[in-house]
CSV table of C-alpha atoms in Angstrom, one decimal:
chain,number,residue,atom,x,y,z
Q,29,MET,CA,47.9,119.1,54.2
Q,30,LYS,CA,51.6,118.0,55.0
Q,31,VAL,CA,52.5,118.4,58.6
Q,32,LYS,CA,56.2,119.1,59.2
Q,33,LEU,CA,57.6,117.6,62.2
Q,34,PRO,CA,60.2,119.5,64.4
Q,35,ARG,CA,63.8,118.4,63.5
Q,36,ASN,CA,64.6,117.7,67.2
Q,37,LEU,CA,61.5,115.6,67.8
Q,38,SER,CA,63.7,112.5,68.6
Q,39,LEU,CA,65.5,114.4,71.3
Q,40,TYR,CA,62.1,115.2,73.0
Q,41,ILE,CA,60.8,111.7,72.6
Q,42,SER,CA,64.0,110.1,73.9
Q,43,SER,CA,64.0,112.5,77.0
Q,44,ALA,CA,60.3,111.9,77.7
Q,45,ILE,CA,60.9,108.1,77.6
Q,46,LEU,CA,63.7,108.4,80.0
Q,47,THR,CA,61.7,110.6,82.3
Q,48,VAL,CA,58.7,108.4,82.4
Q,49,LEU,CA,60.8,105.3,83.0
Q,50,PHE,CA,62.5,106.9,86.0
Q,51,SER,CA,59.2,108.3,87.3
Q,52,LEU,CA,57.8,104.9,87.4
Q,53,HIS,CA,60.7,103.7,89.3
Q,54,GLY,CA,60.4,106.6,91.8
Q,55,ALA,CA,56.6,106.0,92.1
Q,56,GLY,CA,57.4,102.3,93.1
Q,57,ALA,CA,55.7,100.7,90.1
Q,58,PHE,CA,59.0,98.7,89.5
Q,59,ASN,CA,62.6,98.5,90.8
Q,60,LEU,CA,65.7,99.2,88.8
Q,61,PRO,CA,68.4,97.1,90.5
Q,62,LEU,CA,71.2,99.3,89.4
Q,63,LEU,CA,69.5,102.5,90.9
Q,64,HIS,CA,68.8,100.4,94.1
Q,65,ASN,CA,72.4,99.7,94.5
Q,66,LEU,CA,73.3,103.3,93.7
Q,67,GLU,CA,70.9,104.6,96.4
Q,68,HIS,CA,72.7,102.4,98.9
Q,69,ASN,CA,76.1,103.9,97.9
Q,70,LEU,CA,74.8,107.4,98.0
Q,71,TYR,CA,73.3,106.8,101.5
Q,72,ASP,CA,76.6,105.4,102.6
Q,73,LEU,CA,78.4,108.5,101.3
Q,74,ARG,CA,76.0,110.8,103.1
Q,75,LEU,CA,76.5,108.8,106.3
Q,76,ARG,CA,80.4,109.1,106.1
Q,77,LEU,CA,80.3,112.8,105.2
Q,78,THR,CA,77.9,113.7,108.1
Q,79,ALA,CA,79.0,111.3,110.8
Q,80,PRO,CA,79.9,113.2,114.0
Q,81,ASN,CA,83.1,111.1,114.5
Q,82,ARG,CA,83.0,111.5,118.3
Q,83,GLN,CA,83.2,109.2,121.1
Q,84,ASP,CA,80.2,109.0,123.4
Q,85,GLN,CA,81.0,108.3,127.0
Q,86,ARG,CA,77.5,107.3,128.1
Q,87,ILE,CA,77.8,103.7,126.9
Q,88,VAL,CA,80.9,101.5,127.6
Q,89,ILE,CA,81.6,98.3,125.9
Q,90,VAL,CA,83.0,95.6,128.0
Q,91,ASP,CA,85.0,93.6,125.5
Q,92,ILE,CA,85.6,89.9,125.4
Q,93,ASP,CA,88.7,90.6,123.4
Q,94,GLU,CA,91.7,88.7,122.5
Q,95,LYS,CA,93.5,89.8,125.7
Q,96,SER,CA,90.6,88.4,127.8
Q,97,LEU,CA,90.6,85.1,126.0
Q,98,ALA,CA,94.4,84.8,126.3
Q,99,GLN,CA,94.3,85.3,130.0
Q,100,GLU,CA,91.0,83.7,131.0
Q,101,GLY,CA,90.7,81.0,128.4
Q,102,ARG,CA,88.5,80.3,125.4
Q,103,TRP,CA,84.8,81.4,125.2
Q,104,PRO,CA,82.3,80.4,126.6
Q,105,TRP,CA,83.6,81.1,130.1
Q,106,PRO,CA,82.3,79.2,133.2
Q,107,ARG,CA,79.2,80.9,134.4
Q,108,ALA,CA,80.9,81.4,137.8
Q,109,LYS,CA,83.3,83.8,136.0
Q,110,LEU,CA,80.5,85.6,134.5
Q,111,ALA,CA,78.7,86.0,137.7
Q,112,LEU,CA,81.9,87.5,139.1
Q,113,LEU,CA,82.1,89.9,136.2
Q,114,VAL,CA,78.4,91.0,136.7
Q,115,ASN,CA,78.9,91.4,140.4
Q,116,MET,CA,81.9,93.5,139.8
Q,117,LEU,CA,80.2,95.7,137.4
Q,118,PHE,CA,77.2,96.4,139.7
Q,119,ASP,CA,78.9,96.2,143.1
Q,120,TYR,CA,82.3,97.6,142.5
Q,121,TYR,CA,81.8,99.8,139.4
Q,122,LYS,CA,78.2,100.9,140.1
Q,123,ILE,CA,77.0,100.6,136.5
Q,124,GLN,CA,73.4,101.7,135.6
Q,125,LEU,CA,72.4,98.9,133.1
Q,126,ILE,CA,74.0,96.0,131.3
Q,127,GLY,CA,72.9,94.4,128.1
Q,128,PHE,CA,74.3,91.1,126.8
Q,129,ASP,CA,75.2,90.8,123.1
Q,130,VAL,CA,75.5,87.0,123.8
Q,131,VAL,CA,73.2,84.1,124.5
Q,132,PHE,CA,73.4,81.5,127.1
Q,133,ALA,CA,71.3,78.6,125.9
Q,134,GLU,CA,73.1,75.7,127.2
Q,135,ARG,CA,73.9,74.6,130.8
Q,136,ASP,CA,77.3,74.9,132.2
Q,137,GLU,CA,78.7,71.6,133.5
Q,138,SER,CA,82.3,72.7,133.6
Q,139,SER,CA,82.5,72.7,137.4
Q,140,GLY,CA,82.6,68.9,137.5
Q,141,LEU,CA,79.5,68.9,139.7
Q,142,PRO,CA,77.8,66.1,137.6
Q,143,VAL,CA,80.8,63.9,138.1
Q,144,LEU,CA,80.8,64.3,141.8
Q,145,GLU,CA,77.0,63.7,142.0
Q,146,LYS,CA,77.5,60.5,139.9
Q,147,LEU,CA,80.3,59.4,142.2
Q,148,GLU,CA,78.3,60.1,145.2
Q,149,ALA,CA,75.3,58.0,143.8
Q,150,THR,CA,77.6,55.1,143.2
Q,151,LEU,CA,79.2,55.3,146.7
Q,152,ARG,CA,76.1,55.9,148.8
Q,153,THR,CA,77.6,54.4,151.9
Q,154,ASP,CA,80.3,57.0,152.0
Q,155,GLN,CA,79.0,59.6,154.5
Q,156,ALA,CA,82.1,61.7,154.2
Q,157,LEU,CA,81.9,62.0,150.5
Q,158,HIS,CA,78.2,62.8,150.8
Q,159,GLU,CA,78.9,65.8,153.2
Q,160,ALA,CA,81.8,67.0,151.0
Q,161,VAL,CA,79.6,67.1,147.9
Q,162,ASN,CA,76.8,68.9,149.8
Q,163,ALA,CA,79.3,71.4,151.1
Q,164,LEU,CA,80.8,72.0,147.6
Q,165,LYS,CA,77.5,72.0,145.6
Q,166,PRO,CA,76.6,75.8,146.1
Q,167,SER,CA,79.9,76.9,144.8
Q,168,LEU,CA,79.8,74.4,141.9
Q,169,GLU,CA,76.4,75.3,140.6
Q,170,TYR,CA,77.6,77.8,138.1
Q,171,ASP,CA,74.3,78.4,136.4
Q,172,ARG,CA,72.7,79.2,139.8
Q,173,LEU,CA,75.5,81.7,140.6
Q,174,PHE,CA,75.0,83.4,137.3
Q,175,ALA,CA,71.2,83.6,137.7
Q,176,ALA,CA,71.8,85.1,141.2
Q,177,SER,CA,74.1,87.7,139.8
Q,178,LEU,CA,71.2,88.9,137.3
Q,179,ARG,CA,68.4,88.9,139.9
Q,180,ASN,CA,67.0,92.3,141.0
Q,181,ARG,CA,69.5,94.1,138.7
Q,182,ALA,CA,69.1,96.1,135.5
Q,183,ALA,CA,70.2,93.4,133.1
Q,184,ILE,CA,68.9,92.7,129.6
Q,185,LEU,CA,69.8,89.4,128.0
Q,186,GLY,CA,70.0,88.8,124.2
Q,187,PHE,CA,68.5,86.1,122.2
Q,188,VAL,CA,68.8,85.0,118.5
Q,189,THR,CA,66.2,84.6,115.9
Q,190,ARG,CA,66.9,81.9,113.3
Q,191,PRO,CA,65.5,81.2,109.8
Q,192,ASP,CA,66.3,77.4,109.8
Q,193,ASP,CA,64.0,74.6,110.9
Q,194,ALA,CA,66.1,73.5,114.0
Q,195,ALA,CA,64.3,73.2,117.3
Q,196,ASN,CA,63.8,76.1,119.5
Q,197,ALA,CA,66.2,76.3,122.4
Q,198,GLY,CA,66.0,78.3,125.7
Q,199,ALA,CA,63.3,80.7,126.7
Q,200,LEU,CA,62.1,84.0,125.3
Q,201,PRO,CA,61.5,87.1,127.5
Q,202,ALA,CA,58.1,88.4,128.2
Q,203,PRO,CA,56.8,90.1,125.0
Q,204,THR,CA,56.8,93.8,124.8
Q,205,LEU,CA,53.5,93.9,123.0
Q,206,GLN,CA,50.6,91.7,122.4
Q,207,ALA,CA,49.2,92.0,118.9
Q,208,PRO,CA,45.5,92.0,118.5
Q,209,ASN,CA,43.6,89.2,116.9
Q,210,PRO,CA,43.1,89.3,113.9
Q,211,LEU,CA,46.5,90.9,113.2
Q,212,PRO,CA,46.2,94.5,111.7
Q,213,ALA,CA,47.4,95.0,108.2
Q,214,ALA,CA,49.9,97.6,109.6
Q,215,LEU,CA,51.8,94.9,111.5
Q,216,ALA,CA,51.7,92.2,108.9
Q,217,ASN,CA,55.2,93.4,107.6
Q,218,LEU,CA,56.9,92.6,110.9
Q,219,THR,CA,59.4,89.9,110.7
Q,220,GLU,CA,58.0,86.7,111.9
Q,221,VAL,CA,60.2,84.5,114.1
Q,222,LYS,CA,60.0,80.8,113.1
Q,223,ARG,CA,62.7,79.6,115.3
Q,224,TYR,CA,64.8,81.1,118.1
Q,225,THR,CA,67.6,80.4,120.5
Q,226,GLY,CA,67.0,81.9,123.9
Q,227,ASN,CA,68.6,81.8,127.3
Q,228,LEU,CA,68.2,79.2,130.0
Q,229,PRO,CA,64.8,79.8,131.7
Q,230,GLU,CA,66.3,80.6,135.0
Q,231,PHE,CA,68.5,83.3,133.4
Q,232,GLN,CA,65.7,84.9,131.6
Q,233,GLN,CA,63.5,85.0,134.6
Q,234,ALA,CA,66.1,86.5,136.7
Q,235,ALA,CA,67.0,89.2,134.2
Q,236,GLN,CA,64.9,92.4,133.8
Q,237,GLY,CA,64.2,91.7,130.1
Q,238,GLY,CA,65.6,90.6,126.9
Q,239,GLY,CA,65.8,91.5,123.2
Q,240,PHE,CA,67.0,89.9,119.9
Q,241,PHE,CA,70.3,90.9,118.4
Q,242,VAL,CA,70.5,89.4,114.8
Q,243,ASN,CA,69.5,91.5,111.8
Q,244,PRO,CA,66.8,89.8,109.5
Q,245,LEU,CA,66.7,93.1,107.5
Q,246,LEU,CA,70.4,92.8,106.2
Q,247,ASP,CA,70.7,94.5,102.8
Q,248,GLU,CA,71.6,92.5,99.7
Q,249,ASP,CA,75.3,93.7,99.9
Q,250,GLY,CA,75.6,92.5,103.4
Q,251,ILE,CA,75.9,95.9,105.0
Q,252,PHE,CA,74.2,96.9,108.2
Q,253,ARG,CA,72.1,100.0,107.3
Q,254,ARG,CA,69.0,99.3,109.3
Q,255,LEU,CA,68.0,96.9,112.1
Q,256,PRO,CA,64.3,96.0,113.0
Q,257,MET,CA,63.1,97.2,116.4
Q,258,LEU,CA,60.4,94.6,116.7
Q,259,VAL,CA,59.9,91.0,115.6
Q,260,ARG,CA,56.8,88.9,115.9
Q,261,GLN,CA,56.1,85.3,116.9
Q,262,GLY,CA,52.5,84.6,116.6
Q,263,ASP,CA,50.6,87.4,118.4
Q,264,LYS,CA,53.6,88.3,120.7
Q,265,ILE,CA,56.0,91.1,119.7
Q,266,TYR,CA,59.5,91.2,121.0
Q,267,PRO,CA,62.0,94.2,121.0
Q,268,SER,CA,65.6,94.4,119.8
Q,269,LEU,CA,68.4,94.4,122.3
Q,270,SER,CA,68.8,98.2,122.0
Q,271,LEU,CA,65.1,98.8,122.3
Q,272,ALA,CA,64.8,96.5,125.3
Q,273,MET,CA,67.7,98.5,127.0
Q,274,PHE,CA,66.0,101.7,126.1
Q,275,GLN,CA,62.8,100.6,127.8
Q,276,ALA,CA,64.8,99.6,130.8
Q,277,LEU,CA,66.4,103.0,131.0
Q,278,LEU,CA,62.9,104.6,131.0
Q,279,GLY,CA,61.7,102.3,133.7
Q,280,GLN,CA,60.1,99.6,131.4
Q,281,ALA,CA,57.9,102.3,129.8
Q,282,PRO,CA,55.3,100.8,127.3
Q,283,ILE,CA,55.7,101.1,123.6
Q,284,HIS,CA,53.0,102.7,121.5
Q,285,LEU,CA,52.8,102.1,117.7
Q,286,ASP,CA,52.4,105.1,115.6
Q,287,ILE,CA,50.4,104.0,112.6
Q,288,SER,CA,49.4,106.4,109.9
Q,289,GLU,CA,46.0,105.7,108.5
Q,290,ASP,CA,46.8,107.8,105.4
Q,291,TYR,CA,49.0,105.3,103.8
Q,292,GLY,CA,49.0,101.5,103.2
Q,293,GLU,CA,46.9,99.4,101.0
Q,294,ALA,CA,43.3,100.1,101.0
Q,295,GLY,CA,43.7,102.6,103.7
Q,296,GLN,CA,44.6,100.0,106.4
Q,297,GLY,CA,47.5,102.0,107.7
Q,298,LYS,CA,51.3,101.9,107.8
Q,299,LEU,CA,53.7,101.6,110.8
Q,300,GLU,CA,55.7,104.8,110.9
Q,301,ALA,CA,57.2,105.1,114.5
Q,302,LEU,CA,57.4,103.8,118.0
Q,303,GLN,CA,56.5,106.2,120.8
Q,304,ILE,CA,58.1,105.7,124.3
Q,305,GLU,CA,57.6,108.2,127.0
Q,306,GLY,CA,57.8,111.1,124.7
Q,307,PHE,CA,60.6,109.6,122.6
Q,308,ARG,CA,59.9,109.0,119.0
Q,309,ILE,CA,61.8,106.3,117.1
Q,310,PRO,CA,61.0,106.4,113.3
Q,311,VAL,CA,60.8,103.0,111.6
Q,312,ASP,CA,59.6,101.6,108.3
Q,313,GLU,CA,56.7,99.1,107.8
Q,314,GLN,CA,59.0,96.3,108.8
Q,315,SER,CA,59.9,98.2,112.0
Q,316,GLY,CA,63.5,98.8,110.6
Q,317,ALA,CA,65.4,101.8,111.9
Q,318,LEU,CA,68.3,103.4,110.1
Q,319,ILE,CA,71.3,102.9,112.2
Q,320,PRO,CA,72.7,106.5,113.2
Q,321,TYR,CA,76.5,105.6,113.4
Q,322,LEU,CA,78.7,108.1,115.2
Q,323,GLY,CA,81.7,107.0,113.4
Q,324,LYS,CA,84.1,104.1,112.8
Q,325,GLN,CA,85.0,101.6,115.5
Q,326,GLY,CA,85.9,103.2,118.8
Q,327,SER,CA,82.8,105.7,118.9
Q,328,PHE,CA,82.4,104.3,122.5
Q,329,PRO,CA,84.8,103.5,125.2
Q,330,TYR,CA,86.0,99.9,125.3
Q,331,VAL,CA,87.1,98.1,128.5
Q,332,SER,CA,88.7,94.6,128.4
Q,333,ALA,CA,86.6,92.1,130.3
Q,334,VAL,CA,89.6,90.7,132.1
Q,335,ASP,CA,90.4,94.2,133.4
Q,336,VAL,CA,86.9,94.3,134.9
Q,337,LEU,CA,87.4,91.0,136.6
Q,338,ASN,CA,90.8,92.1,137.9
Q,339,ALA,CA,89.5,95.5,139.0
Q,340,ALA,CA,92.2,97.0,136.7
Q,341,THR,CA,89.8,99.7,135.2
Q,342,ALA,CA,89.4,103.1,136.7
Q,343,PRO,CA,86.0,103.2,138.5
Q,344,GLU,CA,85.1,106.6,137.1
Q,345,LEU,CA,85.0,105.1,133.6
Q,346,LEU,CA,82.2,102.8,134.4
Q,347,ARG,CA,80.3,104.5,137.2
Q,348,GLY,CA,76.7,105.2,136.3
Q,349,LYS,CA,77.2,104.1,132.7
Q,350,VAL,CA,75.3,101.8,130.5
Q,351,VAL,CA,77.3,98.7,129.8
Q,352,LEU,CA,77.2,96.4,126.6
Q,353,LEU,CA,78.9,93.1,127.0
Q,354,GLY,CA,80.1,91.9,123.6
Q,355,THR,CA,83.2,90.7,121.7
Q,356,THR,CA,85.7,92.0,119.1
Q,357,ALA,CA,87.7,88.8,119.1
Q,358,ALA,CA,88.0,87.6,115.6
Q,359,GLY,CA,87.3,83.9,116.4
Q,360,LEU,CA,83.9,84.7,117.9
Q,361,LEU,CA,82.5,85.9,114.6
Q,362,ASP,CA,80.7,89.1,115.7
Q,363,MET,CA,82.2,91.5,113.1
Q,364,ARG,CA,79.9,93.2,110.7
Q,365,SER,CA,80.2,95.3,107.5
Q,366,THR,CA,78.7,98.9,107.9
Q,367,PRO,CA,78.7,102.0,105.6
Q,368,LEU,CA,81.6,103.4,107.7
Q,369,GLN,CA,83.8,100.4,108.0
Q,370,ASN,CA,83.9,96.9,106.5
Q,371,VAL,CA,85.0,95.2,109.7
Q,372,TYR,CA,82.9,96.6,112.5
Q,373,PRO,CA,81.9,95.1,115.9
Q,374,GLY,CA,78.4,94.0,116.1
Q,375,VAL,CA,78.1,95.2,119.7
Q,376,GLU,CA,78.9,98.7,118.6
Q,377,VAL,CA,75.8,98.6,116.3
Q,378,HIS,CA,73.4,98.2,119.2
Q,379,ALA,CA,75.4,101.0,121.1
Q,380,ASN,CA,74.8,103.4,118.1
Q,381,LEU,CA,71.0,102.6,118.0
Q,382,LEU,CA,70.7,103.1,121.7
Q,383,ILE,CA,72.4,106.5,121.5
Q,384,GLY,CA,70.2,107.4,118.6
Q,385,MET,CA,67.1,106.7,120.5
Q,386,LEU,CA,68.3,108.8,123.5
Q,387,ASP,CA,69.4,111.8,121.4
Q,388,GLN,CA,66.6,111.4,118.8
Q,389,THR,CA,69.0,111.3,115.9
Q,390,ILE,CA,67.7,108.4,114.0
Q,391,LYS,CA,66.9,109.3,110.3
Q,392,GLU,CA,63.5,108.6,109.0
Q,393,GLN,CA,62.0,107.7,105.5
Q,394,PRO,CA,58.3,108.5,105.9
Q,395,ALA,CA,55.7,107.3,103.5
Q,396,TYR,CA,55.7,110.7,101.6
Q,397,VAL,CA,59.5,110.2,100.6
Q,398,LYS,CA,58.4,108.3,97.5
Q,399,GLY,CA,56.3,111.2,96.5
Q,400,LEU,CA,59.3,113.6,97.0
Q,401,GLU,CA,61.5,111.4,94.9
Q,402,PHE,CA,58.8,111.3,92.2
Q,403,LEU,CA,58.7,115.1,92.2
Q,404,GLN,CA,62.5,115.3,92.1
Q,405,ILE,CA,62.5,113.1,89.1
Q,406,LEU,CA,59.7,115.0,87.3
Q,407,ALA,CA,61.3,118.4,88.0
Q,408,VAL,CA,64.7,117.2,86.5
Q,409,GLY,CA,62.9,115.7,83.5
Q,410,LEU,CA,61.0,118.9,82.8
Q,411,ILE,CA,64.1,121.2,83.2
Q,412,LEU,CA,66.4,119.1,81.2
Q,413,THR,CA,63.9,118.3,78.5
Q,414,LEU,CA,62.1,121.7,77.9
Q,415,TRP,CA,64.5,124.4,79.1
Q,416,ILE,CA,68.2,123.3,78.7
Q,417,PRO,CA,67.8,122.5,75.0
Q,418,HIS,CA,67.2,126.2,74.2
Q,419,LEU,CA,70.4,127.3,75.8
Q,420,SER,CA,74.0,127.4,74.3
Q,421,ALA,CA,76.2,124.5,75.1
Q,422,GLY,CA,78.0,126.4,77.8
Q,423,LEU,CA,74.9,127.8,79.5
Q,424,GLY,CA,73.3,124.4,79.3
Q,425,SER,CA,76.1,122.9,81.2
Q,426,ILE,CA,76.0,125.5,83.8
Q,427,ALA,CA,72.3,125.2,84.2
Q,428,THR,CA,72.6,121.4,84.5
Q,429,LEU,CA,75.3,121.8,87.2
Q,430,GLY,CA,73.1,124.4,89.0
Q,431,THR,CA,70.2,121.8,88.9
Q,432,LEU,CA,72.4,119.1,90.3
Q,433,ALA,CA,73.7,121.5,93.1
Q,434,LEU,CA,70.0,122.4,93.9
Q,435,LEU,CA,69.2,118.7,94.1
Q,436,MET,CA,71.9,117.9,96.4
Q,437,GLY,CA,71.4,120.9,98.6
Q,438,VAL,CA,67.7,120.1,99.1
Q,439,ASN,CA,68.6,116.6,100.0
Q,440,LEU,CA,71.2,117.5,102.5
Q,441,LEU,CA,68.9,120.2,104.0
Q,442,ALA,CA,66.3,117.6,104.6
Q,443,TRP,CA,69.0,115.2,106.0
Q,444,HIS,CA,70.4,117.7,108.4
Q,445,LYS,CA,67.4,119.9,109.4
Q,446,GLY,CA,64.6,117.5,109.0
Q,447,GLY,CA,66.2,114.2,109.8
Q,448,ILE,CA,64.8,112.7,106.6
Q,449,ALA,CA,66.7,110.4,104.3
Q,450,ILE,CA,65.4,111.1,100.7
Q,451,ASP,CA,66.7,108.8,97.9
Q,452,VAL,CA,68.4,110.9,95.3
Q,453,GLY,CA,70.2,108.4,93.1
Q,454,ALA,CA,67.4,108.2,90.5
Q,455,PRO,CA,67.3,112.0,89.9
Q,456,ILE,CA,70.9,112.3,89.6
Q,457,VAL,CA,71.2,109.4,87.0
Q,458,LEU,CA,68.3,110.9,85.1
Q,459,LEU,CA,69.9,114.4,85.1
Q,460,PHE,CA,73.2,112.9,83.6
Q,461,LEU,CA,71.3,110.8,81.1
Q,462,LEU,CA,69.2,113.5,79.8
Q,463,TYR,CA,72.3,115.9,79.7
Q,464,ALA,CA,74.2,113.2,77.8
Q,465,ASN,CA,71.2,112.7,75.5
Q,466,GLN,CA,71.2,116.4,74.6
Q,467,MET,CA,74.9,116.5,74.1
Q,468,PHE,CA,74.6,113.6,71.7
Q,469,PHE,CA,72.0,115.4,69.6
Q,470,GLY,CA,73.8,118.7,69.8
Q,471,TYR,CA,77.2,117.6,68.9
Q,472,PHE,CA,76.4,114.7,66.4
Q,473,ILE,CA,72.9,115.5,64.9
Q,474,GLU,CA,73.2,119.2,64.9
Q,475,SER,CA,76.9,119.2,63.8
Q,476,ARG,CA,76.1,116.8,61.0
Q,477,ASN,CA,73.3,119.1,59.8
Q,478,LYS,CA,75.7,122.1,59.9
Q,479,ARG,CA,78.3,120.2,57.8
Q,480,ARG,CA,75.5,119.3,55.3
Q,481,LEU,CA,74.4,122.8,54.9
Q,482,ALA,CA,77.9,124.1,54.6
Q,483,GLY,CA,78.6,121.6,51.8
Q,484,GLN,CA,75.6,122.6,49.9
Q,485,PHE,CA,75.5,126.3,50.4
Q,486,GLY,CA,79.1,127.3,51.6
Q,487,GLN,CA,80.3,128.2,48.1
Q,488,TYR,CA,77.2,130.3,47.3
Q,489,VAL,CA,76.3,132.2,50.4
Q,490,PRO,CA,78.3,133.6,53.3
Q,491,MET,CA,79.1,131.2,56.2
Q,492,GLU,CA,77.2,133.6,58.6
Q,493,LEU,CA,74.0,132.8,56.6
Q,494,VAL,CA,74.8,129.0,56.7
Q,495,GLU,CA,75.0,129.3,60.5
Q,496,GLU,CA,71.7,131.1,60.7
Q,497,MET,CA,70.1,128.5,58.4
Q,498,SER,CA,71.3,125.7,60.7
Q,499,GLN,CA,69.6,127.4,63.6
Q,500,GLN,CA,66.2,127.4,61.9
Q,501,ASN,CA,63.8,124.6,62.2
Q,502,SER,CA,63.7,124.0,58.5
Q,503,ASP,CA,65.1,121.7,55.9
Q,504,PHE,CA,67.3,123.5,53.1
Q,505,GLY,CA,68.3,121.8,49.9
Q,506,VAL,CA,69.4,122.6,46.4
Q,507,GLY,CA,66.3,121.2,44.9
Q,508,GLY,CA,63.5,123.2,43.4
Q,509,GLU,CA,60.2,124.2,45.3
Q,510,ASN,CA,56.9,125.3,43.9
Q,511,ARG,CA,55.2,128.2,45.7
Q,512,GLU,CA,52.8,131.0,44.8
Q,513,MET,CA,54.8,134.1,45.3
Q,514,THR,CA,54.6,137.9,44.6
Q,515,VAL,CA,57.8,139.5,43.2
Q,516,LEU,CA,58.4,143.2,43.3
Q,517,PHE,CA,60.9,144.7,40.7
Q,518,SER,CA,62.1,148.2,41.4
Q,519,ASP,CA,64.6,150.6,39.9
Q,520,VAL,CA,66.2,153.9,40.9
Q,521,ARG,CA,65.9,156.5,38.2
Q,522,GLY,CA,69.3,157.4,36.8
Q,523,PHE,CA,71.2,155.0,39.1
Q,524,THR,CA,73.2,153.5,36.2
Q,525,THR,CA,74.5,157.0,35.1
Q,526,ILE,CA,75.2,158.0,38.7
Q,527,SER,CA,77.1,154.7,39.4
Q,528,GLU,CA,79.2,155.0,36.3
Q,529,ALA,CA,80.7,158.3,37.4
Q,530,TRP,CA,81.9,156.8,40.8
Q,531,ARG,CA,85.0,154.8,41.3
Q,532,PRO,CA,84.5,151.3,42.7
Q,533,THR,CA,86.0,152.2,46.1
Q,534,SER,CA,84.6,155.6,46.5
Q,535,CYS,CA,81.6,156.3,48.7
Q,536,PRO,CA,79.5,159.5,48.6
Q,537,SER,CA,79.9,161.5,51.7
């Protein structure tokens, strides 16, 4: 028995192949790099379209800017000047907390004290010199002055993690968590610190805490979209600068790890969030948090560091505020690329994260998001493969646009109301590919079939019948065909005589 295949079988097969391919990508079986880059671009677009573009007054950035460098000299400044800056902020401006987006790993010998001590050692018999050196020493021990300015104050120092093999420098703060031994599988994906550059031990001991301010989770295109909240060195876990400041605002409240037992390999669990005093910080398995940018540079008030030193800033601008000390000076290389702006101060990244923790506006991508993306792809594939081909070209285009609008609407609703960032690039690309695939078959394959039928039968049958034939799922040709058939011949009695009496144009009433 001969089985006749449907004429549009190629359309269904090609559509099914595309749907399966994109479904496997959505399920995480493999990664299509072009789709990965598209997801980044669509995420950036959503962020730009939905950013509040407002200035938050709760955090003030004390900026080591070009103006400060021009008046106070090149960076790094003497620690005595930094001690004066810290004292001014706490004693005169009455700030609540300060975080340093800089690291102090080397000793400051700019005061000339080592030279005086060497001279004193050489001239041991000079009692006057000995007394003069002892009298000057307290004011020339710049590191001691800076450590004293940090002591018993809400100050969080920053440190740097490094991927190279250089020797460690400085001291790390006390870890915020101690990982159990053996390390749970849910924490195995935390970034492990091989090398670090910390602050001088006396600085770190005097400060209230510390956190890292580099980004080991930088995306392939160099854009800051997320930043890890935790890193691990051995069994010790350290917080980011913004997280350490958040803990300090909550009175050094402990961090609890929210590990879902329903996900992860072999049911070993997956890190989903950090819990601190009723606040929830959604993270991925690497503890990466999506940065909730408020807008372009200037989302927080900036105060020039030299104006703080000279008491030239209005006290009400800083009173009771959280301060981040950082730099926008081009020569100090702390400018980053972000979804909202190509050149963006790194210190403002930490400010955005801190505000996101306080306001609970950090978007999340829970483990079930992969399932949602897979369902989106499957729904698009079924609609565009099984329903749209049965519609006319106009209705099919309208239905495709409606599907796209529904897809985007659900995505934006999840973004706004649920705080969930769902990848939508793969379903959109699949939708357009399936639509283009159907247009190809519709306009080229079907049009060619119509032209063939018109050429074969157009001279013998009405064009309306040729159009109807093209809509049928059958092959037509001028060749013969053998069939068993029953033929009925009939005649109307006297029809010839009656018809001869009528004129060709007349019609009986």
